[in-house]
Short mmCIF file of N, CA and C in Angstrom, two decimals:
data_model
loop_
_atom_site.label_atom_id
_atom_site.label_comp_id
_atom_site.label_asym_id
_atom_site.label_seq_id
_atom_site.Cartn_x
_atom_site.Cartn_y
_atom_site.Cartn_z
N UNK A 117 136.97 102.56 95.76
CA UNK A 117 136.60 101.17 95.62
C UNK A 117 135.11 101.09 95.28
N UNK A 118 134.86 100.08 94.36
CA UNK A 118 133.16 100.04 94.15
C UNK A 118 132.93 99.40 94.88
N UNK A 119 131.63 99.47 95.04
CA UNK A 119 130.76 98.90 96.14
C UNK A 119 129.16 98.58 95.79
N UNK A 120 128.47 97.39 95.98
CA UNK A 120 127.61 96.99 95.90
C UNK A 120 126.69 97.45 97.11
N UNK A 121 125.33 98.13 97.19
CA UNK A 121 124.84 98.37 98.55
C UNK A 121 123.36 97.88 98.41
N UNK A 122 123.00 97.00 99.30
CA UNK A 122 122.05 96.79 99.12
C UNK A 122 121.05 97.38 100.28
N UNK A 123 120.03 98.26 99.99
CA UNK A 123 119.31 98.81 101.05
C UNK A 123 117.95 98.72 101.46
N UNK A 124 117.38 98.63 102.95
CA UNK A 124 116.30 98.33 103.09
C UNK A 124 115.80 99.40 103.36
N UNK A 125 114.56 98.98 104.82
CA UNK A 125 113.96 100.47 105.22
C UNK A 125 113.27 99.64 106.55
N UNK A 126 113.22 100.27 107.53
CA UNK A 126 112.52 100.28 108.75
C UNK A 126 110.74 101.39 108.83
N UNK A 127 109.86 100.21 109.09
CA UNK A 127 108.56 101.17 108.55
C UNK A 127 107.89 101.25 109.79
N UNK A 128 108.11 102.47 110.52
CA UNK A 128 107.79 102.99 111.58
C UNK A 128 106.31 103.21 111.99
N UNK A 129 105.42 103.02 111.07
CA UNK A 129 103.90 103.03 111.19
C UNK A 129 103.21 102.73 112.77
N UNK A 130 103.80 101.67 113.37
CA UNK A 130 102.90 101.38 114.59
C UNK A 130 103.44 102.01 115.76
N UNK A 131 105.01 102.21 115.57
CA UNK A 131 105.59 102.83 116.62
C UNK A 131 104.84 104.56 116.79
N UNK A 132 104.52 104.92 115.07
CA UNK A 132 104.17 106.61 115.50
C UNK A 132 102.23 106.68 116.37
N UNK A 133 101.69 105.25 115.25
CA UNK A 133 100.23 105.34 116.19
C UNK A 133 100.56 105.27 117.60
N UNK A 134 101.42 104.24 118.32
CA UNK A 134 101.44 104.43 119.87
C UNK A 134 102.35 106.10 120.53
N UNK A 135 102.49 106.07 119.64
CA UNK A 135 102.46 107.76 120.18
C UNK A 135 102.01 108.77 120.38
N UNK A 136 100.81 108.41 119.49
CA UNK A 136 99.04 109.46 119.27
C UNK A 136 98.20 107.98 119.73
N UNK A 137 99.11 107.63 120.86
CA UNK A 137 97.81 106.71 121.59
C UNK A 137 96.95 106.00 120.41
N UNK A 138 97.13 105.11 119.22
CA UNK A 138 95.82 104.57 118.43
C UNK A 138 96.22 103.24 119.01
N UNK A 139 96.36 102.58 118.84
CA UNK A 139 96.28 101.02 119.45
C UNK A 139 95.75 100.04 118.28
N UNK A 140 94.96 99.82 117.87
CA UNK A 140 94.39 98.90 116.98
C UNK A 140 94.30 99.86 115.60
N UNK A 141 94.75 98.57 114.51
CA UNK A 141 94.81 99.10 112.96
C UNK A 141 93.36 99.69 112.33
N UNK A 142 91.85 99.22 113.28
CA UNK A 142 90.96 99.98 112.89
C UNK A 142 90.70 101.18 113.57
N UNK A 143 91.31 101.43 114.60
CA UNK A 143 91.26 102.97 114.76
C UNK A 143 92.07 104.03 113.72
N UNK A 144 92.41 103.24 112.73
CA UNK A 144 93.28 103.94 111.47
C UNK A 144 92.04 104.13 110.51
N UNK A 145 91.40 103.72 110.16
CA UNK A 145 90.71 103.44 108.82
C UNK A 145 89.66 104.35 108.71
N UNK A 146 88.82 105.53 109.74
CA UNK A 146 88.45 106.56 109.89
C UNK A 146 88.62 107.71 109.52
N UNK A 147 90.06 107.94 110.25
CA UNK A 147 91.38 109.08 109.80
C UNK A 147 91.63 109.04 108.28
N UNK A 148 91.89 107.65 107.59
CA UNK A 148 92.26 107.35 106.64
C UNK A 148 91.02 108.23 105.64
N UNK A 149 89.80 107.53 106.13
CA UNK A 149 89.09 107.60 104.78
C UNK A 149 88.37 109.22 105.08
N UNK A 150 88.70 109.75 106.24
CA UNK A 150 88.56 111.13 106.02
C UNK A 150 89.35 112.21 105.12
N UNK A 151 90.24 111.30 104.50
CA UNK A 151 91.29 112.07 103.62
C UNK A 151 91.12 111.60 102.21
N UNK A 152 89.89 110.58 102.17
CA UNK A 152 89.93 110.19 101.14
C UNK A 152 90.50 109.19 100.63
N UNK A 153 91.01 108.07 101.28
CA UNK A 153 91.58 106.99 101.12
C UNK A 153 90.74 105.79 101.79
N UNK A 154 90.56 104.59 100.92
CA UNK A 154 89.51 103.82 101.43
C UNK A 154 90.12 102.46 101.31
N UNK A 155 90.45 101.91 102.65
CA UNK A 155 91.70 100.98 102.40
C UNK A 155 90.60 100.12 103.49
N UNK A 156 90.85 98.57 102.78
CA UNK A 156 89.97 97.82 103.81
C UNK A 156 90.60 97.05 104.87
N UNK A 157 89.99 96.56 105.57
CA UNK A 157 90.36 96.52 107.50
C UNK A 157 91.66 95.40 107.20
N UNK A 158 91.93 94.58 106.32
CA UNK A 158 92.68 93.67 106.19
C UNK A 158 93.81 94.37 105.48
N UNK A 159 93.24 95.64 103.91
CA UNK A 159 94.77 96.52 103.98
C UNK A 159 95.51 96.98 104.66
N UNK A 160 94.61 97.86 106.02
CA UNK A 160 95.34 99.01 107.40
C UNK A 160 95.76 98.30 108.09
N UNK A 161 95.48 96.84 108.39
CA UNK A 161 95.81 95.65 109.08
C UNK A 161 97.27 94.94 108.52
N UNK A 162 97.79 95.02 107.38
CA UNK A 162 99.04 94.74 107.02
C UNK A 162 99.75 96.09 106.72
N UNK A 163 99.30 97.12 106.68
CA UNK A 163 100.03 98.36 106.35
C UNK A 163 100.58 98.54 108.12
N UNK A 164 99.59 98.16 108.82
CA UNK A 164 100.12 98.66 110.04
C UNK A 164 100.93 97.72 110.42
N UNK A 165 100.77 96.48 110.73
CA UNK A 165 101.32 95.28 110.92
C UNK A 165 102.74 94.69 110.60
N UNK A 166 102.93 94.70 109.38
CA UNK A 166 104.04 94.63 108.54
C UNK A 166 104.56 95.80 107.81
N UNK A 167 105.60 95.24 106.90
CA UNK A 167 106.41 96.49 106.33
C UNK A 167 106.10 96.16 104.59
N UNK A 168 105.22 97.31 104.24
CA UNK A 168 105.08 97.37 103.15
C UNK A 168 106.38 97.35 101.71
N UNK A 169 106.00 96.90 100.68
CA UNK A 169 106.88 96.76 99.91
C UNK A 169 106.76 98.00 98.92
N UNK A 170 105.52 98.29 98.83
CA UNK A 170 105.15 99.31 98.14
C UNK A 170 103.90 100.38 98.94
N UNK A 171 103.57 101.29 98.70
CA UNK A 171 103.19 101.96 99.34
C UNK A 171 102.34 103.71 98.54
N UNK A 172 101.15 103.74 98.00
CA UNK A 172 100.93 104.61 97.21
C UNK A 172 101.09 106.08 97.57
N UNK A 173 101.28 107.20 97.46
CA UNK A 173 102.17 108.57 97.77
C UNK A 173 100.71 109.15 98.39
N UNK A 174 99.56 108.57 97.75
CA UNK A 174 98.47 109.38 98.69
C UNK A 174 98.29 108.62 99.96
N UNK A 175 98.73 107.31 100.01
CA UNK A 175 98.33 107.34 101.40
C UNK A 175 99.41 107.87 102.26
N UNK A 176 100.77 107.77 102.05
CA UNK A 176 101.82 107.61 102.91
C UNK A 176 101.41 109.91 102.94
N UNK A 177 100.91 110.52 101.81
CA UNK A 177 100.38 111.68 102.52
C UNK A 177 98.98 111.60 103.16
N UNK A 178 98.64 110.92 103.34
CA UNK A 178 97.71 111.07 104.57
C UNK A 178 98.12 110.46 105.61
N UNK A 179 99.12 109.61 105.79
CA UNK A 179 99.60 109.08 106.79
C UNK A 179 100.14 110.37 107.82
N UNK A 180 101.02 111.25 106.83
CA UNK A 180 101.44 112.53 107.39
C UNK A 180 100.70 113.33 108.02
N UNK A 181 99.99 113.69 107.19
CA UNK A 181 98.86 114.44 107.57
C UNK A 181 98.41 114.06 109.14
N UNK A 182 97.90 112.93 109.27
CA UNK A 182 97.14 112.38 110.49
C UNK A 182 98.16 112.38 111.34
N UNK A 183 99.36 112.12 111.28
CA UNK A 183 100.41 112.21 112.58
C UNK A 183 101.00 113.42 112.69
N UNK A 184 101.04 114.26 111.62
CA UNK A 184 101.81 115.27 111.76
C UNK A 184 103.55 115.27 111.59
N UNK A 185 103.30 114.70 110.59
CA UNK A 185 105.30 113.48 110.80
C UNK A 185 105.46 114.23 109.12
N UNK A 186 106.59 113.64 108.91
CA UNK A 186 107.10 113.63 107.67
C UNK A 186 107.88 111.99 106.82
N UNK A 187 108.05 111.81 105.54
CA UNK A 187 107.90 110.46 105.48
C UNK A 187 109.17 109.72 105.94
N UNK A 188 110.28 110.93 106.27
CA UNK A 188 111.73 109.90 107.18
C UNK A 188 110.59 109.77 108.29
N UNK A 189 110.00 110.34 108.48
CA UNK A 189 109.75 109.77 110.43
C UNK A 189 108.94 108.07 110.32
N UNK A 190 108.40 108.10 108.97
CA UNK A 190 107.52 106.75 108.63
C UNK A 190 108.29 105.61 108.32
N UNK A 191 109.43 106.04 107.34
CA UNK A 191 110.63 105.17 107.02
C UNK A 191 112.13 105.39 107.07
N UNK A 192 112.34 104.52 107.87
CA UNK A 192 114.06 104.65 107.85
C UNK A 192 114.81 104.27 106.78
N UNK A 193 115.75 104.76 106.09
CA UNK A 193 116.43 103.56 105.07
C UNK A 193 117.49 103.33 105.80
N UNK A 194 118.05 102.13 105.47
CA UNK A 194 119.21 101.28 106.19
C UNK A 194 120.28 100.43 105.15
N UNK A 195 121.33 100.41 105.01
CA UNK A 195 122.11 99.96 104.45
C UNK A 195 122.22 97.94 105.22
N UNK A 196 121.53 97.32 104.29
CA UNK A 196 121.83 95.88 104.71
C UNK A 196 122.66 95.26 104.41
N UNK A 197 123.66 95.32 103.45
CA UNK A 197 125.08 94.58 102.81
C UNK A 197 125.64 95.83 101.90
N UNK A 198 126.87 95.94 102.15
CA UNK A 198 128.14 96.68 101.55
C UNK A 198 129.02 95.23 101.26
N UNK A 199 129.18 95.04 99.97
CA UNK A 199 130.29 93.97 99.34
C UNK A 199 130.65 94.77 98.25
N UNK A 200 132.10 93.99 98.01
CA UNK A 200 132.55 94.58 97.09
C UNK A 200 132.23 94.22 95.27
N UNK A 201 132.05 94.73 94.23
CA UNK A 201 131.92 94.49 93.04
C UNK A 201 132.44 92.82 92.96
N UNK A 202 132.21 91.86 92.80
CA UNK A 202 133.02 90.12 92.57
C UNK A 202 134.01 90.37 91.33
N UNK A 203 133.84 91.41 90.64
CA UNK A 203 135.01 91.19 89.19
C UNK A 203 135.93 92.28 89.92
N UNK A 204 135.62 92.92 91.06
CA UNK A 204 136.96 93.50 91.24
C UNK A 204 137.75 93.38 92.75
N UNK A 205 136.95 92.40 93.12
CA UNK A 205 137.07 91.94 94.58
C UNK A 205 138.76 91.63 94.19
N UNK A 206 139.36 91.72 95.45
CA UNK A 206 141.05 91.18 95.40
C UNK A 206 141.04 89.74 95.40
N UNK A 207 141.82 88.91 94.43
CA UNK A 207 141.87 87.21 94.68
C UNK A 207 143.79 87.03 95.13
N UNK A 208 143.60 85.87 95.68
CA UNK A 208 144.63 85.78 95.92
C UNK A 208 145.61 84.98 95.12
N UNK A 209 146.69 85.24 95.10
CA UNK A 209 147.72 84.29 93.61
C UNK A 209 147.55 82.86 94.51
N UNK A 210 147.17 82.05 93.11
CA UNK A 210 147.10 80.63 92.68
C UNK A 210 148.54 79.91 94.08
N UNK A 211 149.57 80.15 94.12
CA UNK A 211 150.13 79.71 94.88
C UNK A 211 150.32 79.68 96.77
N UNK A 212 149.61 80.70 96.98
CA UNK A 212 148.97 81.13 98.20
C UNK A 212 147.71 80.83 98.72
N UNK A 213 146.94 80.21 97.11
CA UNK A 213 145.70 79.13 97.98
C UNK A 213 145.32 78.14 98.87
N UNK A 214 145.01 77.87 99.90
CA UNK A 214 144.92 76.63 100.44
C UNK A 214 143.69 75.73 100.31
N UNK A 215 144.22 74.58 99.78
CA UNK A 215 143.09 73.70 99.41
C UNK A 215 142.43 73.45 100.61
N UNK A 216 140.95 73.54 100.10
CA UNK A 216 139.71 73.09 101.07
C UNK A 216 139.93 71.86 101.74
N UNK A 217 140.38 70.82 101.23
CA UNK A 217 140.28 69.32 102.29
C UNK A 217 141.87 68.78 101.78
N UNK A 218 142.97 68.89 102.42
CA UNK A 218 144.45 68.32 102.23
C UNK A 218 144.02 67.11 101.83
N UNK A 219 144.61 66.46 101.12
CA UNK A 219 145.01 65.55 100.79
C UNK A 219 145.60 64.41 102.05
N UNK A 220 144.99 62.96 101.90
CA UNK A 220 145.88 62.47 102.72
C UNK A 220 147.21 61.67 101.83
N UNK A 221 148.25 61.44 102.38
CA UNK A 221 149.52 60.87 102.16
C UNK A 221 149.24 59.12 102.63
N UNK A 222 150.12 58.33 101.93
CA UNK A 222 149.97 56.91 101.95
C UNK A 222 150.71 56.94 103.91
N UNK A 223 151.12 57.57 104.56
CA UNK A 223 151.46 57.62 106.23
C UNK A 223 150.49 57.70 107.24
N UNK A 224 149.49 58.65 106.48
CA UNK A 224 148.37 58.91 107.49
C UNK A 224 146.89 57.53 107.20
N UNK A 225 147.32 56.94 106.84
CA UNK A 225 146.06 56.43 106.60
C UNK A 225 146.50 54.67 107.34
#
């Protein structure tokens, strides 16, 4: 059967700092720019904060680097909707439909 999947990701960033004890997004920006990455207090502040949409490969390797992680440990992917293809979804025959609002009859009214 086809299948449509639409997938996200879970971005683990603050859960791994409280595990190397960092606490606040500027105790990031040190580590950071010791690797050569120079991200300002309001970038490390939504990188840490929220879940990035995009994400450049040097930082998410220095992210590694500084935790000692690898990038599943940074992001989860997750399956958010499994539906089926709509042109091949099953419909049901025309005579087995039931209309949305019956009809009333000249009795009921």
């Amino acid at each position: 059967m086809n299948e449509i999947k639409r997938l996200g990701y879970t971005w683990h960033l603050r859960q791994i700092m409280a595990q190397h004890n960092l606490w606040k997004s500027t105790e990031l920006r040190p580590l950071l720019r010791d690797r050569g990455i120079n991200l300002s207090d309001t970038q490390i502040y939504r990188l840490v904060t929220g879940t990035p949409e995009r994400i450049s490969l040097s930082v998410l390797v220095a992210l590694c680097d500084i935790f000692g992680c690898s990038p599943a440990d940074l992001i989860e992917p997750r399956v958010e909707l499994r539906a089926a293809k709509t042109a091949n979804a099953p419909r049901l025959p025309p005579s087995t439909a039931t209309p949305r609002h019956p009809l009333l009859t000249a009795s009921d009214s």
